[in-house]
Short mmCIF file of C-alpha atoms in Angstrom, two decimals:
data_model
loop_
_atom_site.label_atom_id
_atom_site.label_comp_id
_atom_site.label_asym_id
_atom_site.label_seq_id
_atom_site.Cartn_x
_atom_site.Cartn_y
_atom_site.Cartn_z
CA UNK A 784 -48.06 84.83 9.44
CA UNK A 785 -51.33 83.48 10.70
CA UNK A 786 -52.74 80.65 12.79
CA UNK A 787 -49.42 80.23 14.59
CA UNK A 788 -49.76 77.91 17.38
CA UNK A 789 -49.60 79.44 21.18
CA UNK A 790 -48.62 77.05 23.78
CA UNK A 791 -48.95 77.69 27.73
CA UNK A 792 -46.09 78.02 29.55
CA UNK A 793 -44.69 75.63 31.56
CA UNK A 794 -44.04 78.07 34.64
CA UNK A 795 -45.94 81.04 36.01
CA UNK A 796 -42.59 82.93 35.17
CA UNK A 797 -42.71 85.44 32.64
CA UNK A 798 -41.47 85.09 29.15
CA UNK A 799 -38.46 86.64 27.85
CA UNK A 800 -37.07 87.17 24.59
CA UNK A 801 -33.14 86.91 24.35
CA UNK A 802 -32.91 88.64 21.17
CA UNK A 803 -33.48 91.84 19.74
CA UNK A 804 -34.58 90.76 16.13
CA UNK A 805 -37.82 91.97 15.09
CA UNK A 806 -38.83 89.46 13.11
CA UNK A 807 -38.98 86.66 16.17
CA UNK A 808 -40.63 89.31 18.37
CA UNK A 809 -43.24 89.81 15.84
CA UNK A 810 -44.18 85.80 15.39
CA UNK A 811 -44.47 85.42 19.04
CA UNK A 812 -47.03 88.93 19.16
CA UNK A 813 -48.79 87.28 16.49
CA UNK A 814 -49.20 83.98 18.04
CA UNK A 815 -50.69 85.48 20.96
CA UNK A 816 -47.65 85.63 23.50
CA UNK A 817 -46.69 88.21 25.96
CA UNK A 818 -43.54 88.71 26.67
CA UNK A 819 -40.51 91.45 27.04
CA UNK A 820 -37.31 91.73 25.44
CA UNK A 821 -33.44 91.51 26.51
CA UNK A 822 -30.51 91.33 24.04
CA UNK A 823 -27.57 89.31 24.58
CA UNK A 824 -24.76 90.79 23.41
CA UNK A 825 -22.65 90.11 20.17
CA UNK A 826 -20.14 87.99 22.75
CA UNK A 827 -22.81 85.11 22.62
CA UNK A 828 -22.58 84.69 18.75
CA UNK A 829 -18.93 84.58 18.92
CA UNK A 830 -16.66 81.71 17.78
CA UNK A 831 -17.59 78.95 15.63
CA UNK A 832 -15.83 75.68 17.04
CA UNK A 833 -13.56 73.25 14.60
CA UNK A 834 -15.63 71.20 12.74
CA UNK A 835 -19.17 72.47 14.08
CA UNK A 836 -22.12 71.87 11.90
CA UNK A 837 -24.44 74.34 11.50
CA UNK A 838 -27.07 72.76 13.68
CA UNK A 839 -24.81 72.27 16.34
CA UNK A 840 -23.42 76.12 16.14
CA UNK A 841 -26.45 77.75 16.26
CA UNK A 842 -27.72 75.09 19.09
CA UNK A 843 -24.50 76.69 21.23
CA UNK A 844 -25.43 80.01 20.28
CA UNK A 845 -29.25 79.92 21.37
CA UNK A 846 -28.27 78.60 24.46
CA UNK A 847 -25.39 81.05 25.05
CA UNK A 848 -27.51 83.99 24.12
CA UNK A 849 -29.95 82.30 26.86
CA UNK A 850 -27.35 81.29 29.66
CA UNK A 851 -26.18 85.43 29.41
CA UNK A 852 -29.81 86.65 30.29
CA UNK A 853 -30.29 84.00 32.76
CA UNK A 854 -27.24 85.54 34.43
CA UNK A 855 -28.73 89.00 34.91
CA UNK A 856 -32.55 87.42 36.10
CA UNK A 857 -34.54 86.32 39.01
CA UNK A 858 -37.10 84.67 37.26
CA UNK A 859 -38.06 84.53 33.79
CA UNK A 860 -38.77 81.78 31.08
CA UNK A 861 -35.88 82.42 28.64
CA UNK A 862 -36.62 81.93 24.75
CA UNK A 863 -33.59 82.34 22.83
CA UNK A 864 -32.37 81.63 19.08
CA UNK A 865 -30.02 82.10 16.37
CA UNK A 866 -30.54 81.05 12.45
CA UNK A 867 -28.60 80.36 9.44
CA UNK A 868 -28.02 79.00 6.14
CA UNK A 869 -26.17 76.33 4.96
CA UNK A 870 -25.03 75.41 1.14
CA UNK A 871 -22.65 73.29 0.01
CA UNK A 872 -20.92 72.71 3.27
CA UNK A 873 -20.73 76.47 3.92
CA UNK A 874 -22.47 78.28 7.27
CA UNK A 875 -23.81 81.31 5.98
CA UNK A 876 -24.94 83.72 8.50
CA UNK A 877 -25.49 87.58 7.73
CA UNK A 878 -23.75 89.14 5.43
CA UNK A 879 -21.21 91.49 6.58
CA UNK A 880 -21.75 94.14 3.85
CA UNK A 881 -23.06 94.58 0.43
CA UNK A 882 -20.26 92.31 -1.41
CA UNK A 883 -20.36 89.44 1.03
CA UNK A 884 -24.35 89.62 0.28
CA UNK A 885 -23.54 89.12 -3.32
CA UNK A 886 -21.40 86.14 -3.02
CA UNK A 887 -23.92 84.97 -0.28
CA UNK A 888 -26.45 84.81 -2.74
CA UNK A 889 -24.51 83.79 -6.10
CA UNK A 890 -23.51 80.42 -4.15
CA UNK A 891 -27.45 79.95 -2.90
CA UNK A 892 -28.35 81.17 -6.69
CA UNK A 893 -30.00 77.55 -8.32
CA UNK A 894 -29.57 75.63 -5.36
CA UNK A 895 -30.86 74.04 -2.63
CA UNK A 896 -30.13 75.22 0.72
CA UNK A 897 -31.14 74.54 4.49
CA UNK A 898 -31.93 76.91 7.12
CA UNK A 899 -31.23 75.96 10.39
CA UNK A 900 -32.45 78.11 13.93
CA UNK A 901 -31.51 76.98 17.27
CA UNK A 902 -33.97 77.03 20.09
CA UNK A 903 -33.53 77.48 24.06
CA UNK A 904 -36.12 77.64 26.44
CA UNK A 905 -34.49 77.88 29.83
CA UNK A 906 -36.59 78.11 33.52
CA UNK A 907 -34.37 80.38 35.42
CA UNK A 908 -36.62 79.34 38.49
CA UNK A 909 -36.13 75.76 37.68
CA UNK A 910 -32.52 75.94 36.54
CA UNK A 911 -33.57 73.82 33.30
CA UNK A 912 -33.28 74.50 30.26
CA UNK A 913 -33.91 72.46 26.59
CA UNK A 914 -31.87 73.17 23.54
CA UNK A 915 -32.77 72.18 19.66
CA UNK A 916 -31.94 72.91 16.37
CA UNK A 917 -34.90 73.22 13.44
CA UNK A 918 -34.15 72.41 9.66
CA UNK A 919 -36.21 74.00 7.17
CA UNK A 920 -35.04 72.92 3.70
CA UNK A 921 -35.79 75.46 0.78
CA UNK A 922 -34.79 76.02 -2.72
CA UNK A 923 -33.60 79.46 -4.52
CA UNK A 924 -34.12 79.48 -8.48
CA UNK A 925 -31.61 81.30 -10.48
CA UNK A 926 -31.05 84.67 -9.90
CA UNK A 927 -30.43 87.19 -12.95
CA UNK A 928 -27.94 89.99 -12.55
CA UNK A 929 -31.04 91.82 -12.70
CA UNK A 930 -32.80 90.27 -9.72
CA UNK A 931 -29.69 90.08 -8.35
CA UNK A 932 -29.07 93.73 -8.52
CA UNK A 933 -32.59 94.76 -7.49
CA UNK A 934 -32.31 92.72 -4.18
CA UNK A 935 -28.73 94.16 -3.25
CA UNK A 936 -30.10 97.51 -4.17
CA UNK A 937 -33.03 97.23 -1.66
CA UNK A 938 -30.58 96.59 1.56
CA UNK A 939 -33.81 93.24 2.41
CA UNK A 940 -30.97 91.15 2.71
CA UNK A 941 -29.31 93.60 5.54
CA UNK A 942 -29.49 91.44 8.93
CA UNK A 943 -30.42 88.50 7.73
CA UNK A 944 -29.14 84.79 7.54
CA UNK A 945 -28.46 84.24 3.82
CA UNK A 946 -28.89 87.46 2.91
CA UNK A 947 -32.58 86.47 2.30
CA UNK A 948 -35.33 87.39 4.31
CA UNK A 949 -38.31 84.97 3.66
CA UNK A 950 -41.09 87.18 5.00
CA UNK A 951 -40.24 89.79 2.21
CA UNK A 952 -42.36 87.35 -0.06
CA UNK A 953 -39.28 86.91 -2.64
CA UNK A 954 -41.09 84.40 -5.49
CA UNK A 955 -37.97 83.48 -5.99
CA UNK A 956 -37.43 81.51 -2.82
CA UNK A 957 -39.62 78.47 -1.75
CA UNK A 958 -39.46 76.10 1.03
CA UNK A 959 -39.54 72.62 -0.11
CA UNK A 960 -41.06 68.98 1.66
CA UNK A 961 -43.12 70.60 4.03
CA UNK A 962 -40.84 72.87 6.14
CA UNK A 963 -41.74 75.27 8.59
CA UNK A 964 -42.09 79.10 7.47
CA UNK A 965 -41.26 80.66 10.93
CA UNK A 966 -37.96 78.22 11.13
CA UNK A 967 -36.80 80.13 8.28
CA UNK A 968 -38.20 83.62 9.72
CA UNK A 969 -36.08 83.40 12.33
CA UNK A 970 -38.39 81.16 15.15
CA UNK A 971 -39.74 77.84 14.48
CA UNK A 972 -43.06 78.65 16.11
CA UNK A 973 -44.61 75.49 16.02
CA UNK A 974 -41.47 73.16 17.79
CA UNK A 975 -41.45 76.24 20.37
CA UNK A 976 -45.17 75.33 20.80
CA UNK A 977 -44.17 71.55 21.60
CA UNK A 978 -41.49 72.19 23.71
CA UNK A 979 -43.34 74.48 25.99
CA UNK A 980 -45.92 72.05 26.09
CA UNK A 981 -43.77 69.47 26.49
CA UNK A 982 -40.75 71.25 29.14
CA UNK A 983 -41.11 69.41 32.23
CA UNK A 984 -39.98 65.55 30.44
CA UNK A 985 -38.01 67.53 27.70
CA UNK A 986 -36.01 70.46 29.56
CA UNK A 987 -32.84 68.74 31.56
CA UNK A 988 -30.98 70.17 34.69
CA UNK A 989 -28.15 73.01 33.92
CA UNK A 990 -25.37 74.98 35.88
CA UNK A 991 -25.27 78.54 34.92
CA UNK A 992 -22.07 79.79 33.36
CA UNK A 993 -21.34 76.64 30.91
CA UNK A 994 -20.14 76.92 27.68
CA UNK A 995 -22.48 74.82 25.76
CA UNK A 996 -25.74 73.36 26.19
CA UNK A 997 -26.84 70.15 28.16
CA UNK A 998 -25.78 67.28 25.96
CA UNK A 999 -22.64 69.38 24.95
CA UNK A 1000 -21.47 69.77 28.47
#
């Protein structure tokens, strides 16, 4: 993607990316950030509380994914996420194998869908951290059993939130009223932009170890 927008940190800590997809580390090269990487483990993505909604689960898991690197720094500017789709009242994050990418994508087939990612930026020198979740709203046409069968078939969907990966340029897949590309990626690059720019009336005060993010608490 180009002309991403490239915000300047908030802190002279360095940046770090809580997350070991590819995808988010290559928006934030391309908008011009520096940064290093260090994955949470699967523990942060586990759990789904009763009666979560999907912007509130992957809110919790952002900030988990952030509050378990915070634990092992001394200084760092956290960026953590987590995406995934919704349909129908169904969270849909990745498929598990080939068949549960089938059904993944025969429900999204002809519908309209959302995708939401959760976003933490946490100050481990400031002990503050802000937590949101980004809606991108997007629309799948039908899918034939061929196009079906050619997109199993080429394992795109491995890894991915909905079994869809939006950078693969699918033109059967388009976001709809204005959503943000990155969001659906897997980092919505231009809130990130805003809350970095905006962290010191935005970000609130947080005790390392919780559960759930500030608000949630």
């Amino acid at each position: 993607m180009k002309n991403l927008p490239r915000a300047v940190l908030p802190t002279d800590e360095p940046m770090i990316l809580a997350s070991g997809s590819p995808r988010r580390a290559e928006l934030l090269t391309a908008a011009g950030y520096e940064f290093t990487v260090q994955v949470a483990s699967d523990e942060a993505e586990c759990g789904m509380c009763s009666r979560e909604t999907a912007p509130e689960m992957v809110a919790r898991y952002a900030y988990r994914k952030a509050a378990e690197i915070v634990m092992k720094s001394d200084q760092g500017l956290i960026v953590a996420a987590d995406t995934v789709a919704s349909c129908m009242g169904q969270i849909l994050g990745k498929p598990r194998d080939v068949a549960h990418a089938e059904s993944i994508l025969r429900l999204l087939s002809g519908r309209k869908h959302d995708v939401y990612t959760g976003i933490c930026v946490w100050s481990v020198k400031q002990s503050k951290c802000v937590v949101e979740a980004v809606r991108t709203e997007l629309v799948m046409e039908t899918l034939s059993e061929e196009m079906l069968a050619e997109h199993l078939d080429s394992m795109r969907w491995e890894g991915k939130a909905g079994a869809f990966g939006f950078q693969d340029g699918n033109d059967w897949l388009r976001i709809i009223n204005g959503g943000s590309e990155s969001n659906v990626v897997g980092l919505p690059m231009e809130r990130l932009a805003e809350l970095l720019e905006n962290f010191d009336s935005l970000a609130e005060n947080v005790i390392t170890g919780v559960s759930g993010p500030p608000g949630a608490i």
